[in-house]
mmCIF file of C-alpha atoms and ligand atoms in Angstrom:
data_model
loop_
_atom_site.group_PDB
_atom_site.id
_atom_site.type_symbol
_atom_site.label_atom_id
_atom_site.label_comp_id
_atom_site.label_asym_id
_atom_site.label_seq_id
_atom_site.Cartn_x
_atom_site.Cartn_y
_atom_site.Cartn_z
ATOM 1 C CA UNK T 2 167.396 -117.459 257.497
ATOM 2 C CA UNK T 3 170.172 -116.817 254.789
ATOM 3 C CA UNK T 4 169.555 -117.411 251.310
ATOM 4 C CA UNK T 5 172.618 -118.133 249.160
ATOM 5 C CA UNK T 6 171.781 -118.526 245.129
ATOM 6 C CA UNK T 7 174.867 -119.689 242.801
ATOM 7 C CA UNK T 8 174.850 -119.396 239.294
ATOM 8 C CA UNK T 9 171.642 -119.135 239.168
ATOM 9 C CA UNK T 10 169.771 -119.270 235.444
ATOM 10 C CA UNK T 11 166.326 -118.872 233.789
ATOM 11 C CA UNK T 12 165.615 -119.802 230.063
ATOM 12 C CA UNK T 13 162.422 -119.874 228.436
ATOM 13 C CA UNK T 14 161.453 -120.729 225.156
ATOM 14 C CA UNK T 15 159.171 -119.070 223.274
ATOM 15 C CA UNK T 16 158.600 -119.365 219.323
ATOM 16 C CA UNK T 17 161.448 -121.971 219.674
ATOM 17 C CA UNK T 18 163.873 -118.972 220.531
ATOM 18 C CA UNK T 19 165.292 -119.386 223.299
ATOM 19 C CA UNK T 20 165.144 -116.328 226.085
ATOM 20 C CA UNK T 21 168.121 -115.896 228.876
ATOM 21 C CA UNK T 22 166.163 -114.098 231.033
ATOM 22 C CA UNK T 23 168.954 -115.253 234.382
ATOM 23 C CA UNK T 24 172.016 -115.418 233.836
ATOM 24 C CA UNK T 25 174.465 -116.693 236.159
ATOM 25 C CA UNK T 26 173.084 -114.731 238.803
ATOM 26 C CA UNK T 27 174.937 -114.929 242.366
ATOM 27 C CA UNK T 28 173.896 -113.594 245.711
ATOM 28 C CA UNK T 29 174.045 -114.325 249.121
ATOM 29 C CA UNK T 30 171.130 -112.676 250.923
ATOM 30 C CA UNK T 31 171.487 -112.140 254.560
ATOM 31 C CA UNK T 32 168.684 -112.850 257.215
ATOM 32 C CA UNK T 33 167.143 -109.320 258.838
ATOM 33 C CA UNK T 34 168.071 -107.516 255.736
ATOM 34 C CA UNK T 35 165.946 -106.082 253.096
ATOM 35 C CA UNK T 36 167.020 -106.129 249.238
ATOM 36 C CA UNK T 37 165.546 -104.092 246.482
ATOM 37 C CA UNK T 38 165.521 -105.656 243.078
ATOM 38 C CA UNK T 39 165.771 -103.163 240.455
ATOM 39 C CA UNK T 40 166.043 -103.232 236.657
ATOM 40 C CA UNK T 41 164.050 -102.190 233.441
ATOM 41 C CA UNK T 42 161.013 -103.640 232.184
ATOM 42 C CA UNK T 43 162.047 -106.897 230.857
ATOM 43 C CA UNK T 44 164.882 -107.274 233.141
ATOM 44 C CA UNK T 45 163.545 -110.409 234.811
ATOM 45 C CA UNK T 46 162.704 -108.838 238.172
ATOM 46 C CA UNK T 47 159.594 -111.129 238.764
ATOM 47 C CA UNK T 48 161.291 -113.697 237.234
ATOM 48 C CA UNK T 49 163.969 -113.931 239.991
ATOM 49 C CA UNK T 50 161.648 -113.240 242.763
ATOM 50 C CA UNK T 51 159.410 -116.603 241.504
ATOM 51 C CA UNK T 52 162.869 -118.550 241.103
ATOM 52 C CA UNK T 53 163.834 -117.549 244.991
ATOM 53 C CA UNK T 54 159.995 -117.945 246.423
ATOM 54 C CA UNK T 55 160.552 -121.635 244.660
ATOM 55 C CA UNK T 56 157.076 -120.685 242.513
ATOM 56 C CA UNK T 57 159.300 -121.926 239.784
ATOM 57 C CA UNK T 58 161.954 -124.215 238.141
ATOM 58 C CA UNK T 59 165.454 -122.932 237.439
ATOM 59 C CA UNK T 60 167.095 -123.944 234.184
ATOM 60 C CA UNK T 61 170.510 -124.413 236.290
ATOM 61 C CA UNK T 62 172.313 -123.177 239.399
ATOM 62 C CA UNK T 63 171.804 -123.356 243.277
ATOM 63 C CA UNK T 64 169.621 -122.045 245.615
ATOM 64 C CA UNK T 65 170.285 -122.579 249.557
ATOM 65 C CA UNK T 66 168.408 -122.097 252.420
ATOM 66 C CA UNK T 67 170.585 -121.143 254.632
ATOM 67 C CA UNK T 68 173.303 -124.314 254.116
ATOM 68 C CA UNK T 69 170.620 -126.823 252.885
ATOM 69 C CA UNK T 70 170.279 -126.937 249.085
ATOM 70 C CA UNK T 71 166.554 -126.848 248.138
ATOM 71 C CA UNK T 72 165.834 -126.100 244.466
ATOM 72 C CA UNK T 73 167.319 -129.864 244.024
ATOM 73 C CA UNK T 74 164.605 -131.572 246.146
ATOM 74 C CA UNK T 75 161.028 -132.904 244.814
ATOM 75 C CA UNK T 76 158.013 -130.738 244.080
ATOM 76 C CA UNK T 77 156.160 -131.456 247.281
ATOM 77 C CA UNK T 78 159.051 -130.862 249.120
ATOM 78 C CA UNK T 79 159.574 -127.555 247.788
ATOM 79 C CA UNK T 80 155.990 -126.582 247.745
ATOM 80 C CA UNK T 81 156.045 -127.826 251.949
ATOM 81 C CA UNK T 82 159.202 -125.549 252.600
ATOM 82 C CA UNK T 83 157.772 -122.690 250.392
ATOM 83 C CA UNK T 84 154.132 -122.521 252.482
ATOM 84 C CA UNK T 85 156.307 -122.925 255.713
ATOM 85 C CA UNK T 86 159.247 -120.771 254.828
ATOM 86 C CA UNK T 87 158.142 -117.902 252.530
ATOM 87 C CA UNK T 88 155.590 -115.069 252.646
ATOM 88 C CA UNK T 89 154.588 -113.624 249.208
ATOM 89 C CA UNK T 90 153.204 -110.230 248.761
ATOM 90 C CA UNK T 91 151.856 -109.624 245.266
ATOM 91 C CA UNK T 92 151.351 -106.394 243.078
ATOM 92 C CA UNK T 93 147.794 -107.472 242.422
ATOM 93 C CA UNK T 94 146.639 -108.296 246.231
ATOM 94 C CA UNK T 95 145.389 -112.242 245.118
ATOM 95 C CA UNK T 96 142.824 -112.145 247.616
ATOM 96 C CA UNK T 97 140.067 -114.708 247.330
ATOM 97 C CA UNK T 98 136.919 -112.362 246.273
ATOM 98 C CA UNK T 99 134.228 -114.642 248.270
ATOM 99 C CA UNK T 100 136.074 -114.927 251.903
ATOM 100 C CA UNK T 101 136.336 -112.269 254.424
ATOM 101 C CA UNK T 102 139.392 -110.506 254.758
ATOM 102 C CA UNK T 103 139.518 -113.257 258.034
ATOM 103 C CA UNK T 104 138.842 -115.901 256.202
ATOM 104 C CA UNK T 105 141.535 -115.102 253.779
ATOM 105 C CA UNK T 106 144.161 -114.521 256.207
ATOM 106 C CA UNK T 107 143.190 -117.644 258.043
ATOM 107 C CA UNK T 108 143.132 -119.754 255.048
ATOM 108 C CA UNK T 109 146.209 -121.623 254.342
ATOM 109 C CA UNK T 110 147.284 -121.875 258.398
ATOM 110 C CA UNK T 111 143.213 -123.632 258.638
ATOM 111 C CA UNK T 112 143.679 -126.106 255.633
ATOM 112 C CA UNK T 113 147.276 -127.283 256.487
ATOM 113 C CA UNK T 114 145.923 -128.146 259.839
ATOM 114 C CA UNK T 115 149.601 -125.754 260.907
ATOM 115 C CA UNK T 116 147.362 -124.203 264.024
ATOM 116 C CA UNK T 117 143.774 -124.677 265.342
ATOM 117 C CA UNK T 118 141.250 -122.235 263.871
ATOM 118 C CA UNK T 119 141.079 -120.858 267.412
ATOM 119 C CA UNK T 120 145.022 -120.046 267.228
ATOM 120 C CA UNK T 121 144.796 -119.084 263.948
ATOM 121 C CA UNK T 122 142.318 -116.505 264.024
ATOM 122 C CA UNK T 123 144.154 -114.832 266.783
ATOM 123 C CA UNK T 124 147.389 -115.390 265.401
ATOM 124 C CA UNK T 125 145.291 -113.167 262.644
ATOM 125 C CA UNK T 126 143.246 -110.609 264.934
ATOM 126 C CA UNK T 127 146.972 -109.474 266.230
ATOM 127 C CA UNK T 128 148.561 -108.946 262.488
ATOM 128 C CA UNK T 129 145.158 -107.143 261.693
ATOM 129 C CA UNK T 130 145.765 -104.693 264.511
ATOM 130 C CA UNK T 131 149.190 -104.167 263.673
ATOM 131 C CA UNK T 132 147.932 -103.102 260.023
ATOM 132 C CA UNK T 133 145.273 -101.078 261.479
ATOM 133 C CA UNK T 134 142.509 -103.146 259.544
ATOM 134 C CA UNK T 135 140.932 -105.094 262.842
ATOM 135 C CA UNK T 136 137.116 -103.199 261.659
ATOM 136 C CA UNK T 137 137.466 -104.563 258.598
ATOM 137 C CA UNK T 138 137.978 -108.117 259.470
ATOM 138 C CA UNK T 139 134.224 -109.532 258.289
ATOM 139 C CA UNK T 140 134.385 -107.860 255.486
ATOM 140 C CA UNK T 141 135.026 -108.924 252.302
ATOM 141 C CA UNK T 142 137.718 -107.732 249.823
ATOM 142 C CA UNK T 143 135.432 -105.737 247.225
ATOM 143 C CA UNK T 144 134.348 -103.400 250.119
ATOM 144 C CA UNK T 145 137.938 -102.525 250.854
ATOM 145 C CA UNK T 146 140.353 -99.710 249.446
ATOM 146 C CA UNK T 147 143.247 -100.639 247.403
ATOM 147 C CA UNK T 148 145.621 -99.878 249.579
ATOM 148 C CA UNK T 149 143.262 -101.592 252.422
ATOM 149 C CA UNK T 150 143.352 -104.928 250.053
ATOM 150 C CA UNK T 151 147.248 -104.904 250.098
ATOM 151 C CA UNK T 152 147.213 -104.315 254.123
ATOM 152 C CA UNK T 153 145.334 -107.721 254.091
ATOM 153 C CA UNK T 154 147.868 -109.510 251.379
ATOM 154 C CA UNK T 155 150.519 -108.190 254.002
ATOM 155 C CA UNK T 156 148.942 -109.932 256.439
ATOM 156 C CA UNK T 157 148.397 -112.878 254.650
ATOM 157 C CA UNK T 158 152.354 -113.246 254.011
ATOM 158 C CA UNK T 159 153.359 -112.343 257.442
ATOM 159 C CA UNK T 160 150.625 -114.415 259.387
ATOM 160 C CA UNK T 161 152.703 -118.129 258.952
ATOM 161 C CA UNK T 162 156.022 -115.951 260.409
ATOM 162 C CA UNK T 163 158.041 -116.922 257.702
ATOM 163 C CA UNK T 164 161.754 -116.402 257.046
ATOM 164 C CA UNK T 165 161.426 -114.665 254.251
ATOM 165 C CA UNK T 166 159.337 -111.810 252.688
ATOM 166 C CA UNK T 167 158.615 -111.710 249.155
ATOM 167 C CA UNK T 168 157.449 -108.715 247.548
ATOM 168 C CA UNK T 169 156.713 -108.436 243.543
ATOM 169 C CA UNK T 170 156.062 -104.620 242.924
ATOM 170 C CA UNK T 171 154.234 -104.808 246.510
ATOM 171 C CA UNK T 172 153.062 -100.647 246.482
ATOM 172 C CA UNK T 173 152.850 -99.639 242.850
ATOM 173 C CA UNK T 174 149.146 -100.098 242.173
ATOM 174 C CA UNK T 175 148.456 -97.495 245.643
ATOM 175 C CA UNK T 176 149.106 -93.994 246.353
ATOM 176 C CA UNK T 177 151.864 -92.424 247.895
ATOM 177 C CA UNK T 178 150.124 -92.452 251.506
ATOM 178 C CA UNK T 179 149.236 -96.026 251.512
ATOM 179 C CA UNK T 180 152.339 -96.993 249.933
ATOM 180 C CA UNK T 181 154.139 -95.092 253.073
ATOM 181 C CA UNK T 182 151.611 -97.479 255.721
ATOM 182 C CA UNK T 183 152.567 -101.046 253.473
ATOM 183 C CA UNK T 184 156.665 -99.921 253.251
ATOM 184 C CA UNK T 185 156.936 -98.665 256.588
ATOM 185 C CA UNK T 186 155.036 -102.248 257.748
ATOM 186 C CA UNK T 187 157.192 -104.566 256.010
ATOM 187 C CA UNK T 188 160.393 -102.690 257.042
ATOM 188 C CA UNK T 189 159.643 -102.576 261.261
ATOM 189 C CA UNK T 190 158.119 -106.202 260.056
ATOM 190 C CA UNK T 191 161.311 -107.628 258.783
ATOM 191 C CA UNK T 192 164.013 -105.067 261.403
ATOM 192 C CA UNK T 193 162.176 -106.193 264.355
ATOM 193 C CA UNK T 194 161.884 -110.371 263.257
ATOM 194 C CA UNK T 195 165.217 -110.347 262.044
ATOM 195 C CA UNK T 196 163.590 -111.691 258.620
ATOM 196 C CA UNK T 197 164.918 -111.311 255.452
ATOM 197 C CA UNK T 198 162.974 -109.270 252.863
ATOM 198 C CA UNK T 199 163.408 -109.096 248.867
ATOM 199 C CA UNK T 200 161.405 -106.694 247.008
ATOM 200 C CA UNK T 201 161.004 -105.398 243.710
ATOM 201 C CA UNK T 202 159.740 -101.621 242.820
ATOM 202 C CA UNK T 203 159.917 -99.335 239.817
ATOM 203 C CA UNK T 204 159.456 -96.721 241.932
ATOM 204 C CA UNK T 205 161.728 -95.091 245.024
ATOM 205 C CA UNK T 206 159.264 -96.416 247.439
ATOM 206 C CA UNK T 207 161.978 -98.903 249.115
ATOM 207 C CA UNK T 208 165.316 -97.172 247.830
ATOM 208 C CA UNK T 209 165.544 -95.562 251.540
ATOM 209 C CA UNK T 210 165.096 -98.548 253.410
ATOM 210 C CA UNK T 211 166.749 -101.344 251.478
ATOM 211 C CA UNK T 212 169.954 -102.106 253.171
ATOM 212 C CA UNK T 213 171.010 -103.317 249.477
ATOM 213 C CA UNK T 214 169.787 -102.248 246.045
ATOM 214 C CA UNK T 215 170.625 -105.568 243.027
ATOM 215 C CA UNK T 216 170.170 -103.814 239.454
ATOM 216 C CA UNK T 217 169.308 -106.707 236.867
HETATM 217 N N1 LIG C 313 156.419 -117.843 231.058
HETATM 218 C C1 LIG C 313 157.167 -117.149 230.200
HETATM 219 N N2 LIG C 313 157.397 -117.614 228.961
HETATM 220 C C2 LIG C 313 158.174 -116.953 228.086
HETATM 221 N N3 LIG C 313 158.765 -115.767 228.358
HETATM 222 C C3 LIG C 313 158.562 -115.247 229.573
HETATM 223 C C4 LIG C 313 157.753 -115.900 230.562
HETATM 224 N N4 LIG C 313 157.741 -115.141 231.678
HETATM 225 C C5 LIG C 313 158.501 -114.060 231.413
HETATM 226 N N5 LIG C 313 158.998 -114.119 230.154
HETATM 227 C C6 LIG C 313 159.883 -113.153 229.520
HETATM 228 O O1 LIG C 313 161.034 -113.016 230.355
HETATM 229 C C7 LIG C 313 161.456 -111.666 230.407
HETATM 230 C C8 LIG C 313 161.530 -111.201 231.857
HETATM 231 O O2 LIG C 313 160.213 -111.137 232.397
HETATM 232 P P1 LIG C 313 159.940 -110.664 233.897
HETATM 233 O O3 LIG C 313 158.469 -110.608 234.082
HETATM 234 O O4 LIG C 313 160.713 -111.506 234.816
HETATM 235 O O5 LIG C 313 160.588 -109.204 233.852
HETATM 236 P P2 LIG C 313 160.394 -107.959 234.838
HETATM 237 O O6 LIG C 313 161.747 -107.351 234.998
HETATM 238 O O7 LIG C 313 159.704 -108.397 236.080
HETATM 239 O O8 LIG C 313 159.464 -107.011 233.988
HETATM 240 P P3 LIG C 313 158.374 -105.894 234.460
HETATM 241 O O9 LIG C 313 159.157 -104.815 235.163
HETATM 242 O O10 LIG C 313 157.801 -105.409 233.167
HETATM 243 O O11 LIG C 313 157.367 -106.584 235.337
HETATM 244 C C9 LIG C 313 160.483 -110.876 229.552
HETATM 245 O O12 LIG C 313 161.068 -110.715 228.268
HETATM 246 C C10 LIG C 313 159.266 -111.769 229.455
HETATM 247 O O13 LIG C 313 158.573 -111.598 228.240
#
């Protein structure tokens, strides 16, 4: 899926001041391609990324879905196309502390009724493999390595097989070596699916494999 953004911007307001964090930003980001958002601290990296995932409201502008305009539609809507659609990754893993690294993974697909729990927990036995996490499935996310906890919020994204990957600052809380495992994932992840991957990073972890670098 394509993902076309016109004049996109972001205000907020904070002690009545008003802060452009967006402005007019246009892009048209191209299914099985990965993008690397880059910019200074303050830039409004993560600010973009939750404007695109549809986590939040523009102030004005367009963003399309391939040719169907969704940032216009209700809440529900949005929140419907976003679980269907979009994988997030976060810098902070978000797991839920009392599930299973299963149960986690399963979660969402289980509530929504998407698959049966049958389907769904192979759906995530074969993700788990791919990650090389399957002996870790029963356990739960305090008995896991950092870099094992972001394996799992990988597979949490990627288990719905959505259009498009997500990443806020995906590797910088890990070391280089499990940084390597989670950026060479997500890049045979998104080549292979033909799915369309934005990023953010600080660091040079995805300046190799992004296909384009944005500077903010
Ligand atoms: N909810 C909010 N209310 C008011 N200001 C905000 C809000 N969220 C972000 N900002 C401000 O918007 C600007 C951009 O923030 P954002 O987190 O998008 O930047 P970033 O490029 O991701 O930064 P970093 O690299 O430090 O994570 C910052 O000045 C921040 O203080």
């Amino acid at each position: 899926m394509d993902l076309r953004v016109k004049n996109l911007c972001k205000d907020y307001i904070k002690n009545k001041r008003k802060i452009n964090v967006i402005k007019n930003f246009n892009y048209h980001f191209k299914s099985g391609k990965i993008y690397l958002v880059k910019g200074e601290s303050g830039k409004g990296k993560t600010t973009l990324l939750t404007l695109l995932a549809l986590l939040q409201n523009e102030t004005s502008g367009s963003i399309y879905f391939d040719d169907k305009q969704v940032n216009a539609l209700n809440n529900e809507v949005k929140c419907q196309i976003r679980r269907e659609k979009i994988g997030v990754i976060y810098q902070d893993f978000n797991l839920l502390d009392r599930l299973t690294v299963l149960e986690n993974i399963i979660l969402l697909d289980v509530c929504e009724k998407r698959k049966s729990k049958q389907e769904a927990i192979s759906d995530a036995e074969k993700i788990l493999e791919m990650l090389n996490l399957s002996h870790r499935a029963n356990h739960y996310p305090f008995e896991l390595s950092g870099g094992e906890q972001q394996r799992v919020g990988v597979a949490r994204a990627v288990v719905k097989n959505p259009s498009i990957l997500i990443g806020d600052e995906p590797v910088s809380n890990l070391d280089a070596e499990n940084s390597k495992k989670i950026v060479d994932f997500i890049k045979h992840y998104c080549r292979d699916n033909n799915k369309l991957c934005i990023v953010t990073s600080h660091d040079e972890s995805f300046d190799q494999y992004a296909d384009e670098i944005i500077y903010l």
